[in-house]
Amino acid sequence: MANDTNLFQNLISHCKEYGYIFQSSELYDGLSAVYDYGQNGAQLKKNLRDEWWKSMTQMHENIVGIDAAIFMHPTVWKASGHVDNFSDPMIDNKDSKKRYRVDHLIEAHAETLAGPEKDALLQQLDQLLAKDDYAGLKKLIEEQRITCTVSKTCNWTDVRQFNLMFKTEFGAVASENPEDNIVYLRPETAQGIFVNFLNVQKTGRMKIPFGIAQTGKAFRNEIVARQFIFRMREFEQMEMQFFVRPGTQMEWYNYWKETRKKWHESIGIPSEKLRYHNHIKLAHYADAALDIEFEFPFGWKELEGIHSRTDFDLSQHAKYSRKKIQYFDNDLDEQGKPYGNYTPFVVETSVGLDRLFLTILSLSYAEETWTKEDGTEDSRVVLKIPAKLAPTKLAILPLVKKDGLPEIARALMDDCKGSFMCFYEEKDAIGKRYRRMDAVGTPFCVTIDHQTKEDNAVTIRYRDSMLQERIPISEVKKKILELIS
Ligand code: GAP
């Protein structure tokens, strides 16, 4: 049996072999930490995005969705603090010239230590980061004799800050001052929500508390990009900013903390694979923050962030744009007076779609072996993706490609394909086709055989249990709709 590391490597190969994820520009040897989603990956990603979008905008009457542009006015990033603060402490190895994020370097070393030692080191790391104590971080790296994976030496530079935003030039007109044409690729989708707060609030006649949701690409020039699609340079976020009355933010922070964890459980992530991690060092905009962590094959890591962002972003945009960004609240307070004008506080939920994808795939991937009734061994690789998320729901398989069976199968395909994703295949032995559907993660297969012509019944096979049963062909669509709802 493969161990966790092998299993993760096998999962990565499986993703490529079955059209889930390809290295970007693979023809040219790839681009580091950038990936393309194949035919099955794109559909799984869409299904996850749709689930999130529905849970936010359809299931909450007070949350609406927008789709803001990736390019934004450069002052947005000055106002938000990203130009000055969106950086990570880095350290370079003088021999290999390789650059590392300090926290990742120390965390990776901590993983090699025994329990109490590991906890003590991580605690020290958190404390030094919270104080921005760069000299202390370097000392810790040297004391622990942490070496570079390439040069294997402990010959380090000082710790420095490195901004993670990608810059590009906007428009064709050259300016005397090159800074004039600079725009950034957004490092988070959240700012597109903040700058549209007034537009949405006014046109949607939204009453506080209310939320604005958005999904879309974000870009970060990550220095240590590793663990497959866990940390990418181009990735997708699903963010929701919830605007609340000042002073009520902790109540809503706790509400969203619970609600988001329950949502992850509702899409099939076991509760024991999820936990909260409170931040000690808070981002420049937050008065409370935590991660919802998932136990990935390489350890517990952040899946989603819940942040109480105060009124920082709206106040900053008001200051930099010189516009009034406030809300008039005519509800009455405890003294019976209207609350009046104020800058709302914000609670944010922010989950990486690619990380969620990796979460679902790492839970679903299984290498199974068993002994058959005749005593021989059998095995399969299966993706047990929850049926409602699986890219293809139903495979329709005529036993042979003659005797009128393909015609019956095609008629069933035509009946079902308007309601859910189906896949038709008539090549190869049926056992081989079942195995291929297991590997792709298709939860249900229906086989049309010669008896179907007599009794109008088909065999339905369930991916996870491999059990089969006979059902009337007229009931297939209804049954699948029930199973995926
Ligand atoms: N607007 C707040 C924000 O962006 P964050 O904790 O930096 O907060 C939120 O990011 C989520 O985005 C993370 O929990 C993670 O799921 C995802 N994410 C962040 N950086 C990522 C990267 N380089 N690759 C993939 N996903 C990433």
Short mmCIF file of C-alpha atoms and ligand atoms in Angstrom, two decimals, residues 188 190 220 222 229-232 235 237 239 285 302-305 307 309 348 350-352 355, ligand 1:
data_model
loop_
_atom_site.label_atom_id
_atom_site.label_comp_id
_atom_site.label_asym_id
_atom_site.label_seq_id
_atom_site.Cartn_x
_atom_site.Cartn_y
_atom_site.Cartn_z
CA GLU A 188 -7.46 39.44 -3.72
CA ALA A 190 -12.17 41.68 -1.99
CA ARG A 220 0.40 36.54 -6.07
CA GLU A 222 4.51 33.49 -4.29
CA ILE A 229 -2.32 23.50 -6.56
CA PHE A 230 -2.16 24.38 -2.85
CA ARG A 231 -0.07 27.51 -3.40
CA MET A 232 -0.25 28.96 -6.89
CA PHE A 235 -5.57 31.11 -8.40
CA GLN A 237 -10.92 33.04 -4.70
CA GLU A 239 -14.99 35.87 -1.19
CA TYR A 285 -6.87 45.53 8.35
CA GLU A 302 -5.41 26.87 5.65
CA LEU A 303 -8.43 26.28 3.46
CA GLU A 304 -10.46 29.41 4.21
CA GLY A 305 -9.92 32.67 6.07
CA HIS A 307 -11.51 38.03 8.95
CA ARG A 309 -11.79 43.70 8.72
CA GLU A 348 -15.04 38.60 5.35
CA SER A 350 -12.46 34.00 1.80
CA VAL A 351 -11.89 30.52 0.44
CA GLY A 352 -9.52 29.45 -2.33
CA ARG A 355 -7.62 24.61 -2.37
N1 GAP B 1 -9.23 38.80 1.05
C1 GAP B 1 -8.54 38.10 2.07
C2 GAP B 1 -7.53 37.18 1.57
O1 GAP B 1 -7.18 37.20 0.41
P1 GAP B 1 -5.94 35.24 2.32
O2 GAP B 1 -5.94 34.45 3.60
O3 GAP B 1 -4.68 35.84 1.86
O4 GAP B 1 -7.06 36.34 2.52
C3 GAP B 1 -7.78 33.72 1.28
O5 GAP B 1 -6.51 34.31 1.17
C4 GAP B 1 -7.77 32.33 0.70
O6 GAP B 1 -7.27 32.33 -0.63
C5 GAP B 1 -6.87 31.35 1.44
O7 GAP B 1 -7.53 30.79 2.56
C6 GAP B 1 -6.58 30.31 0.39
O8 GAP B 1 -7.62 29.35 0.33
C7 GAP B 1 -6.59 31.12 -0.90
N2 GAP B 1 -5.20 31.41 -1.32
C8 GAP B 1 -4.40 32.40 -0.87
N3 GAP B 1 -3.21 32.38 -1.50
C9 GAP B 1 -3.26 31.34 -2.38
C10 GAP B 1 -2.35 30.79 -3.33
N4 GAP B 1 -1.16 31.33 -3.52
N5 GAP B 1 -2.74 29.71 -4.05
C11 GAP B 1 -3.96 29.16 -3.87
N6 GAP B 1 -4.87 29.64 -3.00
C12 GAP B 1 -4.53 30.71 -2.26
#
